[in-house]
Amino acid sequence: MGAGLAGSRGGQKTPTSAAAFAPETLLALLQHARDAIGILEPDGTIRHGPFGFLGFTPEELAGRFALELVHPDDVGDATSLMLDAMSTAGPTPPFRARMLHADGSWRWYEMTAVNMVDDPHVRGLVFNGRDIHALKEAEDEAERSERRWRALAGASATERVTVLDAEGTIIFSTSNGLNLDHDPWDPSTMADRMFELLHPDDIGDVAGRIAAIAATPGPSEAFLVRLQAGDGRWLWVEAMPNNQLHNPDVGGIVITTRDVHEREEAMRRLHDETRVLESLHAIGRRLAAELDLDTLLQEVTDAGTDVTDAAFGAFFHNAQGQEGNSYLLYAVTDAPRDVVADFPLRAPDLFGHIFSGAAPVRIDDLRTHHRFDAPAVNPLGVRSFLGVPVVSRTGEVHGGIFFGHPEPGVFTERGERLAVGIAAHAAIAIDNARLYQSAQHEIEARGQAEAELAHQATHDLLTGLPNRRLLRDRLAQALAHCERSGHAVAVLLLDLDRFKVVNDSLSHAVGDRVLIGVAERLREALRPSDTVARLGGDEFALVCENLNGQLDAVGVADRVASALAEPLMVGTTEITVTASVGITMAAAPDTDPDTLLRDADAVMYRAKARGGNRWEIFDAGLRDQVVDRLRVETALRRGLSAHEIALYVQPIVDLQTGATVGGEGLARWEHAGRGIVMPDDFISIAEDSGLVIPLGEQMLQQGCTLLGRWAKDPATADHTLSVNVSARQLVHGDLVGAVRRSLALAGADPSRLSLEITETVLMEDVAAAGEVLRRLRSLGVHLWVDDFGTGYSSLIHLRRLPLDGLKIDRSFVAGLDTEEEDRVIVGSIIKLAHSLGLVALAEGVETEQQADHLRRLACDLAQGYLWSPAMPTM
């Protein structure tokens, strides 16, 4: 071979020509080239081989038969390739074969061969090979992956995957997922038949969808389509498209389909049921709103005929108590009238064959609905027949709805359900319509009763006047109006004077007639805009608005007095009535109605205290008194709870001997802040508020306890103790029980206890007072009349009451020294007491001269500051 590289002119180097390479150099290049190049002898042995690629040395390959290095599975193809190369000129097509590596492994190569046997420089078969082992493994893995994907897709029992090209031709489809008559889908046979399985009504929609899907890459909205199954049924299928035309790995529109036939049929059944229910609901609302029975039954017949697709329908009323089975009430039909008229007579006969061996069915015997096809020949020409009874909730059969049609099989199950539903609504509606009239009467009666009750709740039953509740409402309205009108509102509270005498002397019935007459006169005396109310008993109230001031209010009071001045005739009895009137005024809307009524009540009592038959106007000073009384009442309640009211005793002496024989228990309020509060400051408040009852019980308990202590001391063992009793205790309290309990708890002798009751209290209700006094006397206590001479005692009443003594009022005793009249009065009282067998006691004795006068007048006992004021017992 050549000796190296040749030089060049101008100092430039030029490449050595190929002819200059030595054989060893060419061999080295072949050994390390990327492709394997080898030369085979014509007999197939290796002259030069791909030593580096296969890992063999030249010595290990030289002379070996080339096919020995080919994998046995590929020898056949390699042999064919060598024979083809020997017999033809030019390169052979590439082929793949596995070649043996020096480490014993097989590697994939892609090779071509060229016949150069005739070339004097080669004289052999030249082959060229490239290592494609890694590529072959990747291709094998891709193929395995595709087979796996196909297997998984084919394993799905619920879905079918179909791939379409852009024109909608099927290029791939799995064979599973749908129970169709062309499984598996073969693209070669289905390519031109894609739309053959679609329901004719769906073809146009699907074609449009495919075109839209092809124009939009990625997933599109799923849609429903019907495909024909092998048995000819149309099955609902859900198709979920995904345009992957842009994806080189797919290159088509992937449509995943699944069988949703059962679901869709269920939904359609549900939809149909819903429409049935909605129809029934609408019909039910319409029927329920109709309360006229005639219109209602016509609408029932109309609705039933409409929803059942009947040719005609009729409603037959159950004629209870009448001859015959039923009678036609309403009908909807285009049939001749004589056919309809004959229907009531024939309808039961049509039902007769339903019950084997039974007589024709009466409408009131029906309890279930019936649907059947009648014989071709029947008097009515009816082939399809549907009858539904109308039965109330209580089981009463109102009648039945009957539908007919000249064609058989017209009435479907759906129509039957609708007819049954209409019958149910009709039963309720008929019940409602029947009850409507009676309900209207009941509502009217109830409305009248409620109005009467409302009137009774706001009006006085005896006089028909507004009561306190309504008066307060009218007063609040008048106060609200006074601000807008700029005028004042007046409240006049009336209390009839000595009305108790009318009740006691003439009877309560007469008293009621007097109250009615007073109410009528008050109405006549007032303006129509004014309000007159009865608050209870003999107490009335007037509310007058739009007044200019007190002068107008006084004018109202004078009109009332004039109206009452005329004697009332009750039967043949003439009765004159007067009233004490309290007036209060207001001109501000924020005035409290209850405050006005309370103020009027307070000033009315002042008018009554000043003799009655007069009016008094409330002023700020009186309000202060009312507030002060309220403050005292509140404090008194606390004082009673804290037992601050103590029993003080003033001695009672025998005027003839001067010895102390007992004492009178007097209440003193030991107030924590005000000190000792005298009875004049709280007894009247206790009387008005009702607190005098618990106060009296406390005084009784303390008095009986004191008697128990006196009994243990010889100096006081024979002393008596007097305790005052109020009007409320005598009339409203359990005085007898309170006395009995107090004596028992203290273990005191009843004969040492005296109860003092004012003359006025005894005379107010002699009968009631006498009963209580007799029960007290049965306990063994003594009874005294207190403040005698200030009331209106009747000698006959005094004689009949179980009394022990009279107490002469201190007002008469105070004038003994200076007033001859007082000495005459005191002497007369003492003589009266002695003539009745009673003891006379003078109270309020302050001087020895008064005591001497009483001794000369033969008075028995006395008490007063001459001997001692009331002193605490502890």
JSON list of C-alpha atoms in Angstrom, two decimals, residues 586-742:
[
{"chain": "A", "resi": 586, "resn": "ALA", "atom": "CA", "xyz": [-106.03, 65.76, 80.11]},
{"chain": "A", "resi": 587, "resn": "ALA", "atom": "CA", "xyz": [-104.78, 67.62, 77.03]},
{"chain": "A", "resi": 588, "resn": "ALA", "atom": "CA", "xyz": [-101.60, 65.66, 76.23]},
{"chain": "A", "resi": 589, "resn": "PRO", "atom": "CA", "xyz": [-101.53, 62.44, 74.15]},
{"chain": "A", "resi": 590, "resn": "ASP", "atom": "CA", "xyz": [-98.86, 60.89, 76.35]},
{"chain": "A", "resi": 591, "resn": "THR", "atom": "CA", "xyz": [-101.15, 60.83, 79.39]},
{"chain": "A", "resi": 592, "resn": "ASP", "atom": "CA", "xyz": [-101.63, 57.33, 80.74]},
{"chain": "A", "resi": 593, "resn": "PRO", "atom": "CA", "xyz": [-105.31, 56.23, 80.60]},
{"chain": "A", "resi": 594, "resn": "ASP", "atom": "CA", "xyz": [-104.92, 54.21, 83.80]},
{"chain": "A", "resi": 595, "resn": "THR", "atom": "CA", "xyz": [-103.55, 57.29, 85.57]},
{"chain": "A", "resi": 596, "resn": "LEU", "atom": "CA", "xyz": [-106.58, 59.35, 84.50]},
{"chain": "A", "resi": 597, "resn": "LEU", "atom": "CA", "xyz": [-108.98, 56.68, 85.74]},
{"chain": "A", "resi": 598, "resn": "ARG", "atom": "CA", "xyz": [-107.12, 56.37, 89.03]},
{"chain": "A", "resi": 599, "resn": "ASP", "atom": "CA", "xyz": [-107.14, 60.14, 89.54]},
{"chain": "A", "resi": 600, "resn": "ALA", "atom": "CA", "xyz": [-110.85, 60.34, 88.76]},
{"chain": "A", "resi": 601, "resn": "ASP", "atom": "CA", "xyz": [-111.49, 57.50, 91.21]},
{"chain": "A", "resi": 602, "resn": "ALA", "atom": "CA", "xyz": [-109.53, 59.33, 93.93]},
{"chain": "A", "resi": 603, "resn": "VAL", "atom": "CA", "xyz": [-111.39, 62.60, 93.51]},
{"chain": "A", "resi": 604, "resn": "MET", "atom": "CA", "xyz": [-114.71, 60.75, 93.30]},
{"chain": "A", "resi": 605, "resn": "TYR", "atom": "CA", "xyz": [-114.08, 59.33, 96.78]},
{"chain": "A", "resi": 606, "resn": "ARG", "atom": "CA", "xyz": [-113.37, 62.86, 98.00]},
{"chain": "A", "resi": 607, "resn": "ALA", "atom": "CA", "xyz": [-116.77, 63.94, 96.66]},
{"chain": "A", "resi": 608, "resn": "LYS", "atom": "CA", "xyz": [-118.41, 60.98, 98.40]},
{"chain": "A", "resi": 609, "resn": "ALA", "atom": "CA", "xyz": [-116.55, 61.78, 101.65]},
{"chain": "A", "resi": 610, "resn": "ARG", "atom": "CA", "xyz": [-117.91, 65.31, 101.49]},
{"chain": "A", "resi": 611, "resn": "GLY", "atom": "CA", "xyz": [-121.50, 64.09, 101.54]},
{"chain": "A", "resi": 612, "resn": "GLY", "atom": "CA", "xyz": [-122.07, 62.91, 97.99]},
{"chain": "A", "resi": 613, "resn": "ASN", "atom": "CA", "xyz": [-124.41, 64.27, 95.32]},
{"chain": "A", "resi": 614, "resn": "ARG", "atom": "CA", "xyz": [-121.65, 66.56, 94.15]},
{"chain": "A", "resi": 615, "resn": "TRP", "atom": "CA", "xyz": [-118.67, 66.72, 91.80]},
{"chain": "A", "resi": 616, "resn": "GLU", "atom": "CA", "xyz": [-115.02, 67.33, 92.56]},
{"chain": "A", "resi": 617, "resn": "ILE", "atom": "CA", "xyz": [-112.19, 68.19, 90.13]},
{"chain": "A", "resi": 618, "resn": "PHE", "atom": "CA", "xyz": [-108.84, 66.49, 90.50]},
{"chain": "A", "resi": 619, "resn": "ASP", "atom": "CA", "xyz": [-105.87, 68.76, 91.20]},
{"chain": "A", "resi": 620, "resn": "ALA", "atom": "CA", "xyz": [-102.11, 68.34, 91.59]},
{"chain": "A", "resi": 621, "resn": "GLY", "atom": "CA", "xyz": [-102.38, 68.36, 95.37]},
{"chain": "A", "resi": 622, "resn": "LEU", "atom": "CA", "xyz": [-104.71, 65.42, 95.33]},
{"chain": "A", "resi": 623, "resn": "ARG", "atom": "CA", "xyz": [-102.35, 63.63, 92.96]},
{"chain": "A", "resi": 624, "resn": "ASP", "atom": "CA", "xyz": [-99.59, 64.15, 95.52]},
{"chain": "A", "resi": 625, "resn": "GLN", "atom": "CA", "xyz": [-101.87, 62.63, 98.12]},
{"chain": "A", "resi": 626, "resn": "VAL", "atom": "CA", "xyz": [-102.56, 59.68, 95.86]},
{"chain": "A", "resi": 627, "resn": "VAL", "atom": "CA", "xyz": [-98.86, 59.19, 95.20]},
{"chain": "A", "resi": 628, "resn": "ASP", "atom": "CA", "xyz": [-98.16, 59.48, 98.92]},
{"chain": "A", "resi": 629, "resn": "ARG", "atom": "CA", "xyz": [-100.86, 56.92, 99.71]},
{"chain": "A", "resi": 630, "resn": "LEU", "atom": "CA", "xyz": [-99.33, 54.59, 97.13]},
{"chain": "A", "resi": 631, "resn": "ARG", "atom": "CA", "xyz": [-95.91, 55.07, 98.71]},
{"chain": "A", "resi": 632, "resn": "VAL", "atom": "CA", "xyz": [-97.34, 54.34, 102.17]},
{"chain": "A", "resi": 633, "resn": "GLU", "atom": "CA", "xyz": [-99.16, 51.27, 100.84]},
{"chain": "A", "resi": 634, "resn": "THR", "atom": "CA", "xyz": [-95.93, 49.90, 99.34]},
{"chain": "A", "resi": 635, "resn": "ALA", "atom": "CA", "xyz": [-94.04, 50.52, 102.58]},
{"chain": "A", "resi": 636, "resn": "LEU", "atom": "CA", "xyz": [-96.88, 48.99, 104.59]},
{"chain": "A", "resi": 637, "resn": "ARG", "atom": "CA", "xyz": [-96.68, 45.79, 102.57]},
{"chain": "A", "resi": 638, "resn": "ARG", "atom": "CA", "xyz": [-93.00, 45.53, 103.40]},
{"chain": "A", "resi": 639, "resn": "GLY", "atom": "CA", "xyz": [-93.70, 46.42, 107.02]},
{"chain": "A", "resi": 640, "resn": "LEU", "atom": "CA", "xyz": [-96.27, 43.64, 107.36]},
{"chain": "A", "resi": 641, "resn": "SER", "atom": "CA", "xyz": [-93.81, 41.14, 105.87]},
{"chain": "A", "resi": 642, "resn": "ALA", "atom": "CA", "xyz": [-91.13, 42.35, 108.33]},
{"chain": "A", "resi": 643, "resn": "HIS", "atom": "CA", "xyz": [-93.62, 42.32, 111.29]},
{"chain": "A", "resi": 644, "resn": "GLU", "atom": "CA", "xyz": [-93.02, 46.03, 111.93]},
{"chain": "A", "resi": 645, "resn": "ILE", "atom": "CA", "xyz": [-96.63, 46.58, 113.12]},
{"chain": "A", "resi": 646, "resn": "ALA", "atom": "CA", "xyz": [-96.68, 46.15, 116.88]},
{"chain": "A", "resi": 647, "resn": "LEU", "atom": "CA", "xyz": [-99.57, 45.93, 119.38]},
{"chain": "A", "resi": 648, "resn": "TYR", "atom": "CA", "xyz": [-99.60, 48.75, 121.93]},
{"chain": "A", "resi": 649, "resn": "VAL", "atom": "CA", "xyz": [-102.05, 48.63, 124.87]},
{"chain": "A", "resi": 650, "resn": "GLN", "atom": "CA", "xyz": [-103.93, 51.52, 126.52]},
{"chain": "A", "resi": 651, "resn": "PRO", "atom": "CA", "xyz": [-105.33, 50.64, 129.96]},
{"chain": "A", "resi": 652, "resn": "ILE", "atom": "CA", "xyz": [-109.07, 50.41, 130.63]},
{"chain": "A", "resi": 653, "resn": "VAL", "atom": "CA", "xyz": [-110.10, 51.38, 134.20]},
{"chain": "A", "resi": 654, "resn": "ASP", "atom": "CA", "xyz": [-113.17, 50.88, 136.36]},
{"chain": "A", "resi": 655, "resn": "LEU", "atom": "CA", "xyz": [-114.47, 54.45, 137.01]},
{"chain": "A", "resi": 656, "resn": "GLN", "atom": "CA", "xyz": [-116.00, 53.52, 140.36]},
{"chain": "A", "resi": 657, "resn": "THR", "atom": "CA", "xyz": [-112.94, 51.75, 141.84]},
{"chain": "A", "resi": 658, "resn": "GLY", "atom": "CA", "xyz": [-110.14, 53.23, 139.69]},
{"chain": "A", "resi": 659, "resn": "ALA", "atom": "CA", "xyz": [-108.70, 49.73, 139.14]},
{"chain": "A", "resi": 660, "resn": "THR", "atom": "CA", "xyz": [-107.26, 48.64, 135.78]},
{"chain": "A", "resi": 661, "resn": "VAL", "atom": "CA", "xyz": [-109.49, 45.85, 134.39]},
{"chain": "A", "resi": 662, "resn": "GLY", "atom": "CA", "xyz": [-107.93, 45.44, 130.94]},
{"chain": "A", "resi": 663, "resn": "GLY", "atom": "CA", "xyz": [-106.75, 47.31, 127.90]},
{"chain": "A", "resi": 664, "resn": "GLU", "atom": "CA", "xyz": [-107.36, 48.14, 124.27]},
{"chain": "A", "resi": 665, "resn": "GLY", "atom": "CA", "xyz": [-104.82, 46.85, 121.72]},
{"chain": "A", "resi": 666, "resn": "LEU", "atom": "CA", "xyz": [-103.85, 49.59, 119.27]},
{"chain": "A", "resi": 667, "resn": "ALA", "atom": "CA", "xyz": [-101.65, 49.16, 116.17]},
{"chain": "A", "resi": 668, "resn": "ARG", "atom": "CA", "xyz": [-98.41, 51.16, 115.97]},
{"chain": "A", "resi": 669, "resn": "TRP", "atom": "CA", "xyz": [-96.09, 50.99, 112.99]},
{"chain": "A", "resi": 670, "resn": "GLU", "atom": "CA", "xyz": [-92.49, 50.92, 114.17]},
{"chain": "A", "resi": 671, "resn": "HIS", "atom": "CA", "xyz": [-91.09, 52.26, 110.88]},
{"chain": "A", "resi": 672, "resn": "ALA", "atom": "CA", "xyz": [-87.33, 51.95, 110.47]},
{"chain": "A", "resi": 673, "resn": "GLY", "atom": "CA", "xyz": [-86.98, 55.43, 108.96]},
{"chain": "A", "resi": 674, "resn": "ARG", "atom": "CA", "xyz": [-89.97, 57.39, 110.26]},
{"chain": "A", "resi": 675, "resn": "GLY", "atom": "CA", "xyz": [-90.17, 56.05, 113.80]},
{"chain": "A", "resi": 676, "resn": "ILE", "atom": "CA", "xyz": [-93.58, 55.35, 115.34]},
{"chain": "A", "resi": 677, "resn": "VAL", "atom": "CA", "xyz": [-96.36, 55.82, 112.77]},
{"chain": "A", "resi": 678, "resn": "MET", "atom": "CA", "xyz": [-99.82, 56.38, 114.26]},
{"chain": "A", "resi": 679, "resn": "PRO", "atom": "CA", "xyz": [-102.92, 54.51, 112.95]},
{"chain": "A", "resi": 680, "resn": "ASP", "atom": "CA", "xyz": [-104.46, 57.65, 111.42]},
{"chain": "A", "resi": 681, "resn": "ASP", "atom": "CA", "xyz": [-101.56, 57.66, 108.90]},
{"chain": "A", "resi": 682, "resn": "PHE", "atom": "CA", "xyz": [-101.96, 54.11, 107.60]},
{"chain": "A", "resi": 683, "resn": "ILE", "atom": "CA", "xyz": [-105.19, 52.39, 108.75]},
{"chain": "A", "resi": 684, "resn": "SER", "atom": "CA", "xyz": [-107.37, 53.99, 106.05]},
{"chain": "A", "resi": 685, "resn": "ILE", "atom": "CA", "xyz": [-104.80, 53.03, 103.41]},
{"chain": "A", "resi": 686, "resn": "ALA", "atom": "CA", "xyz": [-104.73, 49.49, 104.75]},
{"chain": "A", "resi": 687, "resn": "GLU", "atom": "CA", "xyz": [-108.53, 49.42, 104.61]},
{"chain": "A", "resi": 688, "resn": "ASP", "atom": "CA", "xyz": [-108.68, 50.62, 100.99]},
{"chain": "A", "resi": 689, "resn": "SER", "atom": "CA", "xyz": [-105.93, 48.30, 99.76]},
{"chain": "A", "resi": 690, "resn": "GLY", "atom": "CA", "xyz": [-107.14, 45.18, 101.58]},
{"chain": "A", "resi": 691, "resn": "LEU", "atom": "CA", "xyz": [-103.98, 45.04, 103.70]},
{"chain": "A", "resi": 692, "resn": "VAL", "atom": "CA", "xyz": [-106.17, 45.49, 106.77]},
{"chain": "A", "resi": 693, "resn": "ILE", "atom": "CA", "xyz": [-107.00, 41.76, 106.68]},
{"chain": "A", "resi": 694, "resn": "PRO", "atom": "CA", "xyz": [-103.40, 40.49, 107.19]},
{"chain": "A", "resi": 695, "resn": "LEU", "atom": "CA", "xyz": [-102.83, 43.47, 109.55]},
{"chain": "A", "resi": 696, "resn": "GLY", "atom": "CA", "xyz": [-105.86, 42.51, 111.62]},
{"chain": "A", "resi": 697, "resn": "GLU", "atom": "CA", "xyz": [-104.70, 38.88, 111.81]},
{"chain": "A", "resi": 698, "resn": "GLN", "atom": "CA", "xyz": [-101.29, 40.01, 113.09]},
{"chain": "A", "resi": 699, "resn": "MET", "atom": "CA", "xyz": [-102.94, 42.17, 115.76]},
{"chain": "A", "resi": 700, "resn": "LEU", "atom": "CA", "xyz": [-105.17, 39.25, 116.79]},
{"chain": "A", "resi": 701, "resn": "GLN", "atom": "CA", "xyz": [-102.17, 36.95, 117.07]},
{"chain": "A", "resi": 702, "resn": "GLN", "atom": "CA", "xyz": [-100.18, 39.47, 119.14]},
{"chain": "A", "resi": 703, "resn": "GLY", "atom": "CA", "xyz": [-103.23, 40.21, 121.33]},
{"chain": "A", "resi": 704, "resn": "CYS", "atom": "CA", "xyz": [-103.92, 36.53, 122.04]},
{"chain": "A", "resi": 705, "resn": "THR", "atom": "CA", "xyz": [-100.24, 36.01, 122.81]},
{"chain": "A", "resi": 706, "resn": "LEU", "atom": "CA", "xyz": [-100.43, 38.91, 125.33]},
{"chain": "A", "resi": 707, "resn": "LEU", "atom": "CA", "xyz": [-103.54, 37.37, 126.94]},
{"chain": "A", "resi": 708, "resn": "GLY", "atom": "CA", "xyz": [-101.59, 34.15, 127.33]},
{"chain": "A", "resi": 709, "resn": "ARG", "atom": "CA", "xyz": [-98.85, 36.01, 129.22]},
{"chain": "A", "resi": 710, "resn": "TRP", "atom": "CA", "xyz": [-101.38, 37.92, 131.36]},
{"chain": "A", "resi": 711, "resn": "ALA", "atom": "CA", "xyz": [-103.00, 34.67, 132.39]},
{"chain": "A", "resi": 712, "resn": "LYS", "atom": "CA", "xyz": [-99.75, 33.54, 134.00]},
{"chain": "A", "resi": 713, "resn": "ASP", "atom": "CA", "xyz": [-99.52, 36.69, 136.18]},
{"chain": "A", "resi": 714, "resn": "PRO", "atom": "CA", "xyz": [-101.98, 36.88, 139.13]},
{"chain": "A", "resi": 715, "resn": "ALA", "atom": "CA", "xyz": [-102.04, 40.67, 138.81]},
{"chain": "A", "resi": 716, "resn": "THR", "atom": "CA", "xyz": [-103.38, 40.50, 135.23]},
{"chain": "A", "resi": 717, "resn": "ALA", "atom": "CA", "xyz": [-105.00, 37.06, 135.11]},
{"chain": "A", "resi": 718, "resn": "ASP", "atom": "CA", "xyz": [-108.53, 38.56, 135.09]},
{"chain": "A", "resi": 719, "resn": "HIS", "atom": "CA", "xyz": [-107.77, 41.40, 132.63]},
{"chain": "A", "resi": 720, "resn": "THR", "atom": "CA", "xyz": [-109.51, 41.59, 129.24]},
{"chain": "A", "resi": 721, "resn": "LEU", "atom": "CA", "xyz": [-108.06, 42.84, 125.95]},
{"chain": "A", "resi": 722, "resn": "SER", "atom": "CA", "xyz": [-110.00, 44.65, 123.22]},
{"chain": "A", "resi": 723, "resn": "VAL", "atom": "CA", "xyz": [-108.90, 44.42, 119.57]},
{"chain": "A", "resi": 724, "resn": "ASN", "atom": "CA", "xyz": [-110.42, 46.47, 116.73]},
{"chain": "A", "resi": 725, "resn": "VAL", "atom": "CA", "xyz": [-112.05, 44.72, 113.77]},
{"chain": "A", "resi": 726, "resn": "SER", "atom": "CA", "xyz": [-112.32, 46.48, 110.37]},
{"chain": "A", "resi": 727, "resn": "ALA", "atom": "CA", "xyz": [-115.14, 46.39, 107.87]},
{"chain": "A", "resi": 728, "resn": "ARG", "atom": "CA", "xyz": [-113.12, 44.26, 105.42]},
{"chain": "A", "resi": 729, "resn": "GLN", "atom": "CA", "xyz": [-112.33, 41.72, 108.14]},
{"chain": "A", "resi": 730, "resn": "LEU", "atom": "CA", "xyz": [-115.97, 41.44, 109.04]},
{"chain": "A", "resi": 731, "resn": "VAL", "atom": "CA", "xyz": [-117.36, 41.16, 105.51]},
{"chain": "A", "resi": 732, "resn": "HIS", "atom": "CA", "xyz": [-114.59, 39.80, 103.28]},
{"chain": "A", "resi": 733, "resn": "GLY", "atom": "CA", "xyz": [-112.10, 38.09, 105.57]},
{"chain": "A", "resi": 734, "resn": "ASP", "atom": "CA", "xyz": [-112.28, 34.84, 107.47]},
{"chain": "A", "resi": 735, "resn": "LEU", "atom": "CA", "xyz": [-112.61, 36.67, 110.80]},
{"chain": "A", "resi": 736, "resn": "VAL", "atom": "CA", "xyz": [-114.03, 33.70, 112.69]},
{"chain": "A", "resi": 737, "resn": "GLY", "atom": "CA", "xyz": [-111.24, 31.43, 111.48]},
{"chain": "A", "resi": 738, "resn": "ALA", "atom": "CA", "xyz": [-108.57, 34.03, 112.26]},
{"chain": "A", "resi": 739, "resn": "VAL", "atom": "CA", "xyz": [-109.87, 34.45, 115.85]},
{"chain": "A", "resi": 740, "resn": "ARG", "atom": "CA", "xyz": [-110.09, 30.69, 116.37]},
{"chain": "A", "resi": 741, "resn": "ARG", "atom": "CA", "xyz": [-106.52, 30.12, 115.09]},
{"chain": "A", "resi": 742, "resn": "SER", "atom": "CA", "xyz": [-105.05, 32.96, 117.16]}
]
